[in-house]
CSV table of C-alpha atoms in Angstrom, one decimal:
chain,number,residue,atom,x,y,z
A,207,MET,CA,-11.5,-35.4,-9.8
A,208,SER,CA,-10.9,-34.4,-6.2
A,209,LYS,CA,-11.2,-30.8,-5.0
A,210,ASP,CA,-7.4,-30.6,-4.6
A,211,ALA,CA,-6.8,-31.9,-8.1
A,212,LYS,CA,-9.2,-29.3,-9.5
A,213,GLN,CA,-7.4,-26.6,-7.5
A,214,GLY,CA,-4.2,-27.9,-9.0
A,215,VAL,CA,-5.5,-27.6,-12.5
A,216,ALA,CA,-6.8,-24.1,-11.8
A,217,GLU,CA,-3.4,-23.1,-10.6
A,218,THR,CA,-1.7,-24.5,-13.7
A,219,ILE,CA,-4.1,-22.6,-16.0
A,220,ALA,CA,-3.5,-19.4,-13.9
A,221,ALA,CA,0.3,-19.9,-14.0
A,222,GLU,CA,0.4,-20.4,-17.8
A,223,LEU,CA,-1.7,-17.3,-18.4
A,224,ARG,CA,0.4,-15.3,-15.9
A,225,ASP,CA,3.6,-16.4,-17.7
A,226,ALA,CA,2.2,-15.4,-21.1
A,227,ILE,CA,1.3,-12.0,-19.7
A,228,GLU,CA,4.7,-11.6,-18.2
A,229,ARG,CA,6.4,-12.6,-21.4
A,230,GLY,CA,4.3,-10.0,-23.2
A,231,GLU,CA,2.4,-12.5,-25.3
A,232,TYR,CA,-0.7,-10.7,-24.0
A,233,ARG,CA,-0.1,-7.0,-23.5
A,234,PRO,CA,-2.0,-4.4,-21.5
A,235,GLY,CA,-5.5,-4.1,-22.9
A,236,ASP,CA,-5.4,-7.4,-24.7
A,237,GLN,CA,-8.2,-9.9,-24.3
A,238,LEU,CA,-7.4,-13.3,-22.8
A,239,PRO,CA,-8.9,-16.5,-24.3
A,240,GLY,CA,-12.5,-16.9,-23.2
A,241,GLU,CA,-13.9,-19.5,-20.8
A,242,ASN,CA,-15.0,-21.8,-23.6
A,243,ALA,CA,-11.6,-21.7,-25.2
A,244,LEU,CA,-9.8,-22.4,-21.9
A,245,ILE,CA,-12.3,-25.3,-21.1
A,246,LYS,CA,-11.4,-26.8,-24.5
A,247,ASP,CA,-7.7,-26.2,-24.3
A,248,TYR,CA,-7.2,-27.6,-20.8
A,249,GLY,CA,-10.1,-30.1,-20.8
A,250,ALA,CA,-11.1,-28.4,-17.5
A,251,ALA,CA,-14.5,-27.7,-16.0
A,252,ARG,CA,-16.0,-24.3,-16.2
A,253,LEU,CA,-15.7,-23.7,-12.4
A,254,THR,CA,-12.0,-24.6,-12.6
A,255,VAL,CA,-11.4,-22.1,-15.4
A,256,ARG,CA,-13.3,-19.4,-13.5
A,257,SER,CA,-11.2,-20.2,-10.4
A,258,ALA,CA,-8.0,-19.7,-12.5
A,259,LEU,CA,-9.3,-16.4,-14.0
A,260,GLY,CA,-10.3,-15.3,-10.5
A,261,MET,CA,-6.7,-15.8,-9.3
A,262,LEU,CA,-5.3,-13.5,-12.0
A,263,GLN,CA,-7.9,-10.9,-11.2
A,264,ALA,CA,-7.2,-11.0,-7.4
A,265,GLU,CA,-3.5,-10.4,-8.3
A,266,GLY,CA,-4.5,-7.3,-10.2
A,267,LEU,CA,-3.2,-8.7,-13.5
A,268,THR,CA,-6.6,-8.7,-15.3
A,269,THR,CA,-10.0,-7.0,-15.2
A,270,THR,CA,-13.3,-8.5,-16.3
A,271,ARG,CA,-15.7,-6.6,-18.5
A,272,ARG,CA,-19.1,-8.2,-17.8
A,273,GLY,CA,-20.4,-9.8,-20.9
A,274,VAL,CA,-17.3,-9.1,-22.9
A,275,GLY,CA,-14.4,-11.0,-21.4
A,276,VAL,CA,-11.2,-10.8,-19.4
A,277,PHE,CA,-8.5,-8.3,-20.3
A,278,VAL,CA,-4.9,-7.7,-19.3
A,279,ARG,CA,-5.0,-4.7,-17.0
A,280,SER,CA,-3.5,-1.5,-18.3
A,281,PHE,CA,-1.4,-0.2,-15.4
A,282,ASP,CA,-0.5,3.3,-16.3
A,283,PRO,CA,-0.3,4.6,-12.7
A,284,ILE,CA,0.0,8.1,-11.4
A,285,VAL,CA,3.5,8.4,-10.0
A,286,ARG,CA,2.9,10.5,-6.9
A,287,ASN,CA,6.1,12.1,-5.6
A,288,GLY,CA,5.2,12.5,-1.9
A,289,ILE,CA,8.0,14.9,-1.0
A,290,SER,CA,8.4,17.2,-4.0
A,291,ARG,CA,4.7,17.7,-4.5
A,292,VAL,CA,4.3,19.5,-1.2
A,293,SER,CA,7.6,21.3,-1.1
A,294,ALA,CA,7.5,24.9,0.2
A,295,ARG,CA,9.4,26.0,-3.0
A,296,LYS,CA,6.4,24.9,-4.9
A,297,TRP,CA,3.5,26.4,-3.0
A,298,LYS,CA,5.5,29.6,-2.2
A,299,ALA,CA,5.7,30.0,-6.0
A,300,GLY,CA,1.9,29.7,-6.2
A,301,ARG,CA,1.9,26.3,-7.8
A,302,SER,CA,-0.4,23.3,-7.2
A,303,VAL,CA,0.5,20.0,-5.7
A,304,TRP,CA,-0.8,18.4,-8.9
A,305,ASP,CA,1.8,20.1,-11.1
A,306,ASP,CA,4.5,17.8,-12.6
A,307,GLU,CA,3.5,14.5,-11.4
A,308,THR,CA,0.8,13.3,-13.7
A,309,ARG,CA,2.6,13.8,-17.0
A,310,GLY,CA,-0.2,16.0,-18.3
A,311,ARG,CA,-3.0,13.8,-17.0
A,312,ARG,CA,-4.4,16.0,-14.3
A,313,PRO,CA,-7.1,14.6,-12.0
A,314,THR,CA,-10.2,16.8,-11.8
A,315,VAL,CA,-12.4,17.3,-8.8
A,316,ASP,CA,-15.9,16.0,-9.2
A,317,HIS,CA,-17.3,16.1,-5.6
A,318,PHE,CA,-16.5,18.8,-3.3
A,319,GLU,CA,-17.6,19.5,0.3
A,320,ILE,CA,-16.5,22.2,2.8
A,321,VAL,CA,-17.6,22.2,6.4
A,322,ALA,CA,-16.6,25.2,8.5
A,323,GLU,CA,-17.0,23.6,11.9
A,324,VAL,CA,-17.5,20.1,13.1
A,325,ASP,CA,-16.3,17.7,15.9
A,326,ALA,CA,-13.0,16.1,15.0
A,327,PRO,CA,-13.0,12.3,14.6
A,328,ASP,CA,-11.1,10.7,17.5
A,329,ASP,CA,-8.1,9.7,15.4
A,330,ILE,CA,-7.8,13.2,13.9
A,331,ALA,CA,-8.2,14.8,17.4
A,332,ALA,CA,-5.3,12.6,18.6
A,333,ILE,CA,-3.0,13.8,15.8
A,334,LEU,CA,-4.0,17.4,16.2
A,335,ASP,CA,-3.6,16.9,19.9
A,336,SER,CA,-6.8,18.9,20.5
A,337,ASP,CA,-10.5,18.4,21.0
A,338,ASP,CA,-11.3,21.7,19.3
A,339,LYS,CA,-13.7,21.8,16.4
A,340,VAL,CA,-12.2,21.3,12.9
A,341,ALA,CA,-13.0,22.6,9.4
A,342,THR,CA,-13.0,20.0,6.7
A,343,ARG,CA,-12.4,20.1,3.0
A,344,ARG,CA,-13.4,16.8,1.2
A,345,ARG,CA,-12.9,16.2,-2.5
A,346,ARG,CA,-13.0,13.3,-4.9
A,347,TYR,CA,-10.8,13.3,-7.9
A,348,LEU,CA,-11.3,11.6,-11.2
A,349,LEU,CA,-8.6,10.6,-13.7
A,350,ASP,CA,-9.8,9.3,-17.1
A,351,ASP,CA,-13.4,9.4,-15.7
A,352,LYS,CA,-12.4,6.9,-12.9
A,353,PRO,CA,-12.4,8.1,-9.3
A,354,VAL,CA,-8.8,7.6,-8.0
A,355,ILE,CA,-8.7,9.4,-4.7
A,356,VAL,CA,-10.9,10.9,-2.0
A,357,ALA,CA,-9.0,13.4,0.2
A,358,THR,CA,-10.3,14.9,3.4
A,359,SER,CA,-8.3,17.8,5.0
A,360,TYR,CA,-8.9,18.6,8.7
A,361,LEU,CA,-7.8,22.0,10.0
A,362,PRO,CA,-8.4,23.8,13.3
A,363,ALA,CA,-11.7,25.6,12.8
A,364,ALA,CA,-10.8,28.7,14.8
A,365,LEU,CA,-7.5,29.1,12.8
A,366,VAL,CA,-9.1,29.0,9.4
A,367,ALA,CA,-12.4,30.7,10.1
A,368,GLY,CA,-13.2,33.4,7.4
A,369,SER,CA,-10.1,32.5,5.4
A,370,GLN,CA,-9.9,31.5,1.7
A,371,ILE,CA,-9.1,28.0,3.0
A,372,LEU,CA,-12.8,27.5,3.3
A,373,ALA,CA,-13.4,28.6,-0.3
A,374,GLU,CA,-13.6,26.1,-3.1
A,375,ASP,CA,-10.8,27.9,-4.9
A,376,THR,CA,-8.0,28.4,-2.3
A,377,GLY,CA,-5.9,30.6,-4.6
A,378,ALA,CA,-2.4,30.3,-5.9
A,379,GLY,CA,-0.3,27.8,-3.9
A,380,GLY,CA,-3.4,26.3,-2.3
A,381,ILE,CA,-4.0,25.9,1.4
A,382,TYR,CA,-0.4,25.7,2.4
A,383,ALA,CA,0.2,29.2,0.9
A,384,ARG,CA,-2.9,30.4,2.8
A,385,LEU,CA,-1.7,28.8,6.1
A,386,ALA,CA,1.6,30.7,5.5
A,387,ASP,CA,-0.4,34.0,5.0
A,388,LEU,CA,-2.0,33.3,8.4
A,389,GLY,CA,1.4,32.9,9.9
A,390,HIS,CA,1.2,29.1,10.2
A,391,ALA,CA,3.3,27.9,7.3
A,392,PRO,CA,3.9,24.2,7.3
A,393,ALA,CA,7.6,23.4,7.9
A,394,HIS,CA,7.5,19.6,8.3
A,395,PHE,CA,5.3,16.8,6.9
A,396,ARG,CA,4.7,13.3,8.0
A,397,GLU,CA,3.0,10.8,5.7
A,398,ASP,CA,1.8,7.5,7.1
A,399,ILE,CA,0.8,4.8,4.6
A,400,VAL,CA,-1.5,1.9,5.3
A,401,GLY,CA,-2.6,-0.7,2.7
A,402,ARG,CA,-5.8,-2.6,3.1
A,403,MET,CA,-8.9,-3.7,1.3
A,404,PRO,CA,-11.6,-1.0,0.9
A,405,THR,CA,-14.7,-0.8,3.0
A,406,LYS,CA,-17.9,-1.1,1.1
A,407,ALA,CA,-18.4,2.7,1.2
A,408,GLU,CA,-14.8,3.3,-0.1
A,409,SER,CA,-15.3,0.6,-2.8
A,410,GLU,CA,-18.4,2.4,-4.1
A,411,GLU,CA,-17.0,5.9,-3.9
A,412,LEU,CA,-13.8,4.9,-5.7
A,413,ALA,CA,-15.6,2.5,-8.1
A,414,MET,CA,-12.9,0.0,-7.1
A,415,PRO,CA,-12.2,-3.1,-9.3
A,416,ALA,CA,-12.6,-6.4,-7.4
A,417,GLY,CA,-9.5,-7.6,-5.7
A,418,THR,CA,-7.8,-4.2,-5.5
A,419,PRO,CA,-6.7,-2.6,-2.2
A,420,VAL,CA,-6.6,1.0,-1.2
A,421,PHE,CA,-3.7,3.1,0.1
A,422,VAL,CA,-4.7,5.3,3.0
A,423,VAL,CA,-2.1,8.1,3.3
A,424,THR,CA,-2.4,10.3,6.3
A,425,ARG,CA,-0.4,13.5,5.9
A,426,THR,CA,0.2,15.8,8.9
A,427,ALA,CA,1.5,19.3,8.3
A,428,VAL,CA,3.4,20.8,11.3
A,429,THR,CA,4.7,24.4,11.7
A,430,GLU,CA,8.3,25.4,12.6
A,431,SER,CA,7.1,25.7,16.2
A,432,GLY,CA,5.7,22.1,16.2
A,433,ASP,CA,2.0,22.8,15.9
A,434,PRO,CA,0.0,20.5,13.7
A,435,VAL,CA,-2.1,22.7,11.4
A,436,GLU,CA,-3.6,20.2,9.0
A,437,VAL,CA,-4.3,16.5,8.7
A,438,ASN,CA,-5.1,15.2,5.2
A,439,VAL,CA,-6.5,11.7,4.9
A,440,MET,CA,-6.2,10.4,1.4
A,441,VAL,CA,-7.9,7.2,0.3
A,442,MET,CA,-6.6,6.1,-3.0
A,443,ASP,CA,-7.2,3.3,-5.5
A,444,ALA,CA,-3.9,1.5,-5.0
A,445,GLY,CA,-4.1,0.2,-8.6
A,446,ALA,CA,-3.9,3.8,-9.9
A,447,TYR,CA,-0.9,4.9,-7.9
A,448,VAL,CA,2.8,4.4,-7.4
A,449,LEU,CA,3.8,6.3,-4.3
A,450,ARG,CA,7.3,7.7,-4.7
A,451,TYR,CA,9.7,9.2,-2.1
A,452,ASP,CA,13.1,10.6,-3.2
A,453,PHE,CA,15.5,11.6,-0.4
A,454,ASP,CA,19.1,11.9,0.5
A,455,ALA,CA,21.1,9.3,2.5
B,267,MET,CA,-35.8,-14.1,0.2
B,268,SER,CA,-34.2,-12.7,-3.0
B,269,LYS,CA,-30.4,-12.6,-3.5
B,270,ASP,CA,-30.4,-8.9,-3.1
B,271,ALA,CA,-32.4,-9.1,0.2
B,272,LYS,CA,-29.9,-11.6,1.5
B,273,GLN,CA,-27.0,-9.4,0.5
B,274,GLY,CA,-28.8,-6.5,2.4
B,275,VAL,CA,-29.1,-8.6,5.5
B,276,ALA,CA,-25.4,-9.6,5.3
B,277,GLU,CA,-24.4,-6.0,5.0
B,278,THR,CA,-26.6,-5.1,8.0
B,279,ILE,CA,-24.9,-7.7,10.1
B,280,ALA,CA,-21.4,-6.7,8.9
B,281,ALA,CA,-22.2,-3.0,9.6
B,282,GLU,CA,-23.4,-3.7,13.2
B,283,LEU,CA,-20.4,-5.8,14.0
B,284,ARG,CA,-18.1,-3.2,12.4
B,285,ASP,CA,-19.7,-0.5,14.5
B,286,ALA,CA,-19.3,-2.6,17.7
B,287,ILE,CA,-15.6,-3.0,16.9
B,288,GLU,CA,-15.2,0.7,16.2
B,289,ARG,CA,-17.0,1.6,19.5
B,290,GLY,CA,-14.5,-0.7,21.3
B,291,GLU,CA,-17.2,-3.2,22.4
B,292,TYR,CA,-15.0,-5.9,20.8
B,293,ARG,CA,-11.4,-5.1,21.3
B,294,PRO,CA,-8.3,-6.4,19.4
B,295,GLY,CA,-7.9,-10.1,20.1
B,296,ASP,CA,-11.6,-10.5,21.3
B,297,GLN,CA,-13.7,-13.3,19.7
B,298,LEU,CA,-16.8,-12.2,17.8
B,299,PRO,CA,-20.1,-14.0,18.3
B,300,GLY,CA,-20.1,-17.4,16.5
B,301,GLU,CA,-22.1,-18.3,13.4
B,302,ASN,CA,-24.8,-20.0,15.4
B,303,ALA,CA,-25.3,-17.0,17.7
B,304,LEU,CA,-25.5,-14.6,14.7
B,305,ILE,CA,-27.9,-16.9,12.9
B,306,LYS,CA,-30.2,-16.9,16.0
B,307,ASP,CA,-29.8,-13.1,16.7
B,308,TYR,CA,-30.6,-12.1,13.1
B,309,GLY,CA,-32.8,-14.9,12.0
B,310,ALA,CA,-30.4,-15.2,9.1
B,311,ALA,CA,-29.2,-18.2,7.0
B,312,ARG,CA,-25.8,-19.6,7.6
B,313,LEU,CA,-24.5,-18.4,4.2
B,314,THR,CA,-25.7,-14.9,4.9
B,315,VAL,CA,-23.9,-14.8,8.2
B,316,ARG,CA,-20.7,-16.2,6.5
B,317,SER,CA,-21.0,-13.5,3.9
B,318,ALA,CA,-21.2,-10.8,6.6
B,319,LEU,CA,-18.1,-12.3,8.4
B,320,GLY,CA,-16.3,-12.5,5.0
B,321,MET,CA,-16.8,-8.7,4.5
B,322,LEU,CA,-15.2,-7.9,7.8
B,323,GLN,CA,-12.3,-10.2,7.1
B,324,ALA,CA,-11.8,-8.7,3.6
B,325,GLU,CA,-11.6,-5.2,5.3
B,326,GLY,CA,-8.8,-6.5,7.5
B,327,LEU,CA,-10.9,-6.0,10.7
B,328,THR,CA,-11.0,-9.7,11.7
B,329,THR,CA,-9.1,-12.9,11.3
B,330,THR,CA,-10.5,-16.4,11.3
B,331,ARG,CA,-8.8,-19.2,13.3
B,332,ARG,CA,-10.0,-22.4,11.7
B,333,GLY,CA,-12.2,-24.4,14.1
B,334,VAL,CA,-12.0,-21.8,16.8
B,335,GLY,CA,-13.8,-18.7,15.6
B,336,VAL,CA,-13.5,-15.1,14.3
B,337,PHE,CA,-11.4,-12.6,16.2
B,338,VAL,CA,-10.9,-8.9,16.1
B,339,ARG,CA,-7.6,-8.4,14.4
B,340,SER,CA,-4.7,-7.1,16.6
B,341,PHE,CA,-3.1,-4.3,14.5
B,342,ASP,CA,0.2,-3.6,16.2
B,343,PRO,CA,2.1,-2.7,13.1
B,344,ILE,CA,5.7,-2.0,12.5
B,345,VAL,CA,6.1,1.7,11.9
B,346,ARG,CA,8.8,1.7,9.2
B,347,ASN,CA,10.4,5.1,8.9
B,348,GLY,CA,11.5,5.0,5.3
B,349,ILE,CA,13.9,7.9,5.4
B,350,SER,CA,15.6,7.8,8.8
B,351,ARG,CA,16.2,4.0,8.7
B,352,VAL,CA,18.6,4.3,5.8
B,353,SER,CA,20.2,7.7,6.7
B,354,ALA,CA,24.0,7.9,6.2
B,355,ARG,CA,24.3,9.1,9.8
B,356,LYS,CA,23.1,5.7,10.9
B,357,TRP,CA,25.1,3.3,8.8
B,358,LYS,CA,28.2,5.5,9.0
B,359,ALA,CA,27.9,4.9,12.8
B,360,GLY,CA,27.8,1.2,12.2
B,361,ARG,CA,24.1,0.8,13.1
B,362,SER,CA,21.5,-1.4,11.5
B,363,VAL,CA,18.4,-0.2,9.6
B,364,TRP,CA,16.3,-2.2,12.1
B,365,ASP,CA,17.4,-0.1,15.0
B,366,ASP,CA,14.8,2.2,16.5
B,367,GLU,CA,11.7,1.5,14.5
B,368,THR,CA,10.3,-1.6,15.9
B,369,ARG,CA,10.1,-0.5,19.6
B,370,GLY,CA,12.2,-3.4,20.8
B,371,ARG,CA,10.4,-6.0,18.5
B,372,ARG,CA,13.1,-6.7,16.1
B,373,PRO,CA,12.4,-9.0,13.1
B,374,THR,CA,14.7,-12.0,12.8
B,375,VAL,CA,15.9,-13.5,9.6
B,376,ASP,CA,14.8,-17.1,9.0
B,377,HIS,CA,15.6,-17.7,5.3
B,378,PHE,CA,18.7,-16.4,3.7
B,379,GLU,CA,20.1,-16.8,0.3
B,380,ILE,CA,23.1,-15.2,-1.4
B,381,VAL,CA,23.9,-15.6,-5.1
B,382,ALA,CA,27.2,-14.1,-6.3
B,383,GLU,CA,26.3,-13.8,-10.0
B,384,VAL,CA,23.1,-14.2,-12.0
B,385,ASP,CA,21.3,-12.5,-14.8
B,386,ALA,CA,19.3,-9.5,-13.7
B,387,PRO,CA,15.5,-9.6,-14.1
B,388,ASP,CA,14.4,-7.2,-16.8
B,389,ASP,CA,12.8,-4.6,-14.4
B,390,ILE,CA,16.0,-4.6,-12.2
B,391,ALA,CA,18.2,-4.3,-15.3
B,392,ALA,CA,16.1,-1.3,-16.4
B,393,ILE,CA,16.6,0.4,-13.0
B,394,LEU,CA,20.3,-0.4,-12.9
B,395,ASP,CA,20.5,0.7,-16.5
B,396,SER,CA,22.8,-2.3,-17.3
B,397,ASP,CA,22.5,-5.8,-18.5
B,398,ASP,CA,25.5,-6.9,-16.5
B,399,LYS,CA,25.2,-9.7,-14.0
B,400,VAL,CA,24.0,-9.0,-10.5
B,401,ALA,CA,24.6,-10.5,-7.1
B,402,THR,CA,21.5,-11.0,-5.0
B,403,ARG,CA,20.8,-11.1,-1.2
B,404,ARG,CA,17.4,-12.5,-0.4
B,405,ARG,CA,16.1,-12.8,3.1
B,406,ARG,CA,12.8,-13.4,4.8
B,407,TYR,CA,12.1,-11.8,8.2
B,408,LEU,CA,9.8,-13.0,11.0
B,409,LEU,CA,8.2,-10.9,13.7
B,410,ASP,CA,6.4,-12.8,16.5
B,411,ASP,CA,6.9,-16.0,14.5
B,412,LYS,CA,5.0,-14.6,11.5
B,413,PRO,CA,6.8,-13.8,8.2
B,414,VAL,CA,6.4,-10.0,7.5
B,415,ILE,CA,8.8,-9.2,4.7
B,416,VAL,CA,10.9,-10.8,2.0
B,417,ALA,CA,13.6,-8.5,0.8
B,418,THR,CA,15.8,-9.1,-2.3
B,419,SER,CA,18.8,-6.8,-2.9
B,420,TYR,CA,20.4,-6.7,-6.4
B,421,LEU,CA,23.9,-5.3,-6.7
B,422,PRO,CA,26.3,-5.2,-9.7
B,423,ALA,CA,28.1,-8.5,-9.4
B,424,ALA,CA,31.5,-7.1,-10.6
B,425,LEU,CA,31.3,-4.3,-8.0
B,426,VAL,CA,30.7,-6.5,-5.0
B,427,ALA,CA,32.7,-9.6,-5.9
B,428,GLY,CA,34.8,-10.9,-3.1
B,429,SER,CA,33.4,-8.2,-0.6
B,430,GLN,CA,31.7,-8.7,2.7
B,431,ILE,CA,28.4,-7.7,0.9
B,432,LEU,CA,28.2,-11.4,-0.2
B,433,ALA,CA,28.7,-12.7,3.4
B,434,GLU,CA,25.7,-13.5,5.6
B,435,ASP,CA,27.0,-11.0,8.2
B,436,THR,CA,27.8,-7.8,6.3
B,437,GLY,CA,29.4,-6.2,9.3
B,438,ALA,CA,28.6,-2.9,11.2
B,439,GLY,CA,26.5,-0.5,9.2
B,440,GLY,CA,25.5,-3.3,6.7
B,441,ILE,CA,25.8,-3.2,2.9
B,442,TYR,CA,25.6,0.6,2.7
B,443,ALA,CA,28.7,1.0,4.9
B,444,ARG,CA,30.4,-1.7,2.8
B,445,LEU,CA,29.5,0.1,-0.5
B,446,ALA,CA,31.0,3.2,1.1
B,447,ASP,CA,34.2,1.2,1.9
B,448,LEU,CA,34.3,0.3,-1.8
B,449,GLY,CA,34.0,4.0,-2.8
B,450,HIS,CA,30.4,3.7,-3.8
B,451,ALA,CA,28.5,5.2,-0.9
B,452,PRO,CA,24.8,5.7,-1.5
B,453,ALA,CA,24.0,9.4,-1.6
B,454,HIS,CA,20.3,9.4,-2.7
B,455,PHE,CA,17.5,6.9,-2.3
B,456,ARG,CA,14.2,6.5,-4.2
B,457,GLU,CA,11.4,4.3,-2.8
B,458,ASP,CA,8.5,3.4,-5.0
B,459,ILE,CA,5.5,1.8,-3.3
B,460,VAL,CA,2.9,-0.4,-5.0
B,461,GLY,CA,-0.1,-1.9,-3.2
B,462,ARG,CA,-1.7,-5.1,-4.6
B,463,MET,CA,-3.0,-8.5,-3.7
B,464,PRO,CA,-0.2,-11.1,-3.2
B,465,THR,CA,0.6,-13.7,-5.8
B,466,LYS,CA,0.1,-17.3,-4.7
B,467,ALA,CA,3.9,-17.7,-4.1
B,468,GLU,CA,4.0,-14.5,-2.0
B,469,SER,CA,0.9,-15.5,-0.1
B,470,GLU,CA,2.6,-18.7,0.9
B,471,GLU,CA,6.0,-17.3,1.7
B,472,LEU,CA,4.5,-14.5,3.9
B,473,ALA,CA,1.7,-16.8,5.3
B,474,MET,CA,-0.7,-14.0,4.3
B,475,PRO,CA,-4.1,-13.8,6.0
B,476,ALA,CA,-7.0,-13.9,3.4
B,477,GLY,CA,-8.0,-10.5,2.1
B,478,THR,CA,-4.8,-8.8,3.0
B,479,PRO,CA,-2.7,-7.0,0.4
B,480,VAL,CA,1.1,-6.6,0.1
B,481,PHE,CA,3.2,-3.5,-0.2
B,482,VAL,CA,6.0,-3.9,-2.7
B,483,VAL,CA,8.6,-1.2,-1.9
B,484,THR,CA,11.4,-0.9,-4.5
B,485,ARG,CA,14.3,1.1,-3.1
B,486,THR,CA,17.1,2.3,-5.4
B,487,ALA,CA,20.4,3.5,-3.9
B,488,VAL,CA,22.3,6.0,-6.1
B,489,THR,CA,25.8,7.4,-5.5
B,490,GLU,CA,26.7,11.0,-5.5
B,491,SER,CA,27.8,10.7,-9.2
B,492,GLY,CA,24.4,9.3,-10.1
B,493,ASP,CA,25.2,5.5,-10.4
B,494,PRO,CA,22.6,3.1,-9.1
B,495,VAL,CA,24.4,0.6,-6.9
B,496,GLU,CA,21.6,-1.3,-5.3
B,497,VAL,CA,18.0,-2.1,-5.9
B,498,ASN,CA,16.1,-3.7,-3.0
B,499,VAL,CA,12.7,-5.1,-3.7
B,500,MET,CA,10.8,-5.6,-0.4
B,501,VAL,CA,7.5,-7.5,-0.4
B,502,MET,CA,5.7,-6.9,2.9
B,503,ASP,CA,2.5,-8.1,4.5
B,504,ALA,CA,0.7,-4.7,4.4
B,505,GLY,CA,-1.3,-5.7,7.5
B,506,ALA,CA,2.0,-5.7,9.5
B,507,TYR,CA,3.3,-2.3,8.5
B,508,VAL,CA,2.7,1.4,8.5
B,509,LEU,CA,5.1,3.1,6.1
B,510,ARG,CA,6.2,6.4,7.4
B,511,TYR,CA,8.0,9.3,5.7
B,512,ASP,CA,9.0,12.4,7.7
B,513,PHE,CA,10.4,15.3,5.6
B,514,ASP,CA,10.7,19.1,5.5
B,515,ALA,CA,8.4,21.4,3.5
C-alpha cells in the first residue's frame, strides 16, 4: 500500500473513533479498543493504527496511559472568570481570587518562591515602563495532584519592600488589598492571552500531556493614575482551563 | 550513542538556537543555519539535528519552508480587544467590529455561507436553551493571504427570518445593530476561550503551521431580558492572535 493510502486508512480509523466519541459511544474516562483490536477490525498495519491514535491524542480527545491503553480524555476544566475573579469588590472584602470559580475544587500551591529584588526581564520592564528592580512571587498550583498553572507576579521592588506582599501569606484580599493599603490600589486590568505549545521547561513543570498547548495570560494591574503596579504572567495547561470573560455591550 | 544521549544533543542544539533567537542574533524572518551546517557544527547525526529543529517548530519559534529552510517566525499578531470590539457604542454608531484593532491590516472574507434554517448542533442548542431551528452565518477571513479565523454565528431562525442578518452585507453596525432594530439588542456578552490542537479539518481550513494550536472562542450575546440571541463560534490560528481584555477592577 502506498504511503498516501496508509495515511487515508489512518484518517478513516481516526474519523470513526472520533465520531464514536462525539456520539457518546465512548465517554470520558472510557478505554478505546486496543491496537490489536483495531488492527484486526480494520485489517490495518500497526503503524497505521498508531498514526490514527496519534491524531486523536494531538486533538486532545484522548490520553495514553503507558502499558495500559488509550482513554477518552476527561475534560472537566476550571472555568476561570477573568473579570470577576479580580474585581475590587472581591479583594476589598478580603476574599481570594480562587473563590467561586472552581466549584469547590480549589488549586493548592505546591512550589513557592519569593525574590525581594531582581532585574526585570525585558518584556516585563517594557510593560512596567521602568528599568527599576522588581520583586517576584512565583507559585505553582496543583489541581487533583496535577500542576495546572505557574504564575509569576512582578512588582516594583521599591514599592513593595518590607510589605506583606513579600510574605508567603499576603493576608485577606491578597496582594491587591495590600497594594490598596500602600495607596496603589489597582483600578484597571489588562489580560493578554497567547496560545502556543509549551517549551520543554514548561512541559516538565506542568507535566503537560503530549499534544496539549499552554495559555500564557499576562495580566497588568494599573492604578487610577495610570501607573502599572503589577504584571502577572500565568502559564496554564490549556487542557485544564476554559477562560471566561463576561462583560456588557 | 544511546537514544538518551542523542536526545540530549538535540536539546543542546535546540537550546543554543533558541537562545540565539531570544538574544536577537536571528531576527523574525531570518533563516537559521541549514541541516548540513548544524550537522557539521555539532558533529551530530541528521536525525538529531532534525529533532532539534522540530522542537523549535513545536514551540512556535520557527517555521519551515519546504525545500528552502527554517526561518524565525514573524509574530506580528492581531491584537483582538474582546470587549471594545463589540461595544454597543461602536455598533450603534454603525461601525464594524474589525475597526481599530488590526492597525490598518483588516482581514478580508474569502469564504461565505449563509443558511436560513437548520437544526442547531447540541452544544449550540444548550447555550441557546432551545431546540428550535437556527440560521447560520459562516465566514473565513484572510490576513496577508493566510486564513486566520473561521467564525460561525448561530441565531434563532424564526427571529432573523427575512432580515438583513441573512444578507451577505448586514449593513452599518452589522448583526448587532440589526438585532437592535428587531428589538433584541445584545446587552451582555460572554466569551469562553478554549486552547487545543486543531482537528484535521480545521488545520486544512486555516492552513495551520505544524505545532500551532487554535483558540476556540465561543461568544454568546444576551439581551437585557436575558435571552441569548446569538452564539458565535470562532476558530482562530492561535499563532496569529493575542486575545486582549481590558476591564476595571
